[in-house]
Coordinates of C-alpha atoms in Angstrom, one line a residue:
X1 CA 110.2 105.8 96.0
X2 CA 106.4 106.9 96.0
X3 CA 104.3 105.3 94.0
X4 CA 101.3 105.7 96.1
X5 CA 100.3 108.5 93.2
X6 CA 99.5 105.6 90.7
X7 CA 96.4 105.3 92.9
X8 CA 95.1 108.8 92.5
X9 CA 95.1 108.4 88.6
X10 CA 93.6 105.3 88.5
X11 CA 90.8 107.1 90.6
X12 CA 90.6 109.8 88.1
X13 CA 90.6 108.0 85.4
X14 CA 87.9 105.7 87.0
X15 CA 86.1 108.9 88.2
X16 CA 86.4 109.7 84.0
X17 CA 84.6 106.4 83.0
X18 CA 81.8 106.1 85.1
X19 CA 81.2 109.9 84.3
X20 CA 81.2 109.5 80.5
X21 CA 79.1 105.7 80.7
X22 CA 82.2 103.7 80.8
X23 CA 81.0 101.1 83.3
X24 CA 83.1 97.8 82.1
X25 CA 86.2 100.6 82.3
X26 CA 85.7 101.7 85.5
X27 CA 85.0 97.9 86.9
X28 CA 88.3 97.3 85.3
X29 CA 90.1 100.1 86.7
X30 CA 89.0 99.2 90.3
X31 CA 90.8 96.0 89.8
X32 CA 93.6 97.9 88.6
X33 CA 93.7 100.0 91.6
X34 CA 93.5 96.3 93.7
X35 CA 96.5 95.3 91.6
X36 CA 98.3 98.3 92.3
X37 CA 97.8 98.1 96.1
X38 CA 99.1 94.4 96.2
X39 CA 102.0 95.6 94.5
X40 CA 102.7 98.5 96.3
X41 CA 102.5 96.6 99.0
X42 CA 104.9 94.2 98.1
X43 CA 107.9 96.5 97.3
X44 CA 107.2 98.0 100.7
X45 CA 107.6 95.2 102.3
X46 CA 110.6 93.9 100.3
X47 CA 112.5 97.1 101.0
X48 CA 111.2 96.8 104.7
X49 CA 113.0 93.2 105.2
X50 CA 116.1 94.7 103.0
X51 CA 116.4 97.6 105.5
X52 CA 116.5 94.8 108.7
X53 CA 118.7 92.3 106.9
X54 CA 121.5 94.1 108.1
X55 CA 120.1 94.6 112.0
X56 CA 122.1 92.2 114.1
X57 CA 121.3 90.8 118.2
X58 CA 122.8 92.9 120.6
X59 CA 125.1 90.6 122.7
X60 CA 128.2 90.2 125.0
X61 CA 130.8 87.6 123.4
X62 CA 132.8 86.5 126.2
X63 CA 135.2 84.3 123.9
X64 CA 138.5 83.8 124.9
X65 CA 137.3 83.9 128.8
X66 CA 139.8 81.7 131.1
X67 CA 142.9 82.0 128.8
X68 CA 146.2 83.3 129.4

């Protein structure tokens, strides 16, 4: 899922608050935006190691080898 667009309203919304003489807003928006990138972030990289959790070694299994 996308959730990259969270970013772009932040921005706006931070864009909105330093435009109108919202200055404590907009610092807190900015660390919004950080949160929202950490998170991000994170569920990529949890649905990055999900999608490899089933990727297995290639290899030759000789078992049996030497039996009749």
């Amino acid at each position: 899922m996308r959730s990259d667009w969270i970013l772009d309203v932040l921005t706006d919304l931070k864009t909105f608050a330093r435009a109108n003489n919202m200055p404590i807003l907009a610092e807190q928006l900015d660390d919004s935006a950080i949160v929202a990138m950490a998170e991000i972030a994170a569920m990529k990289d949890k649905h990055n190691a999900h999608r490899h959790d089933g990727d297995t070694a290639v290899g030759i299994h000789f078992g049996g080898a030497g039996k009749s």
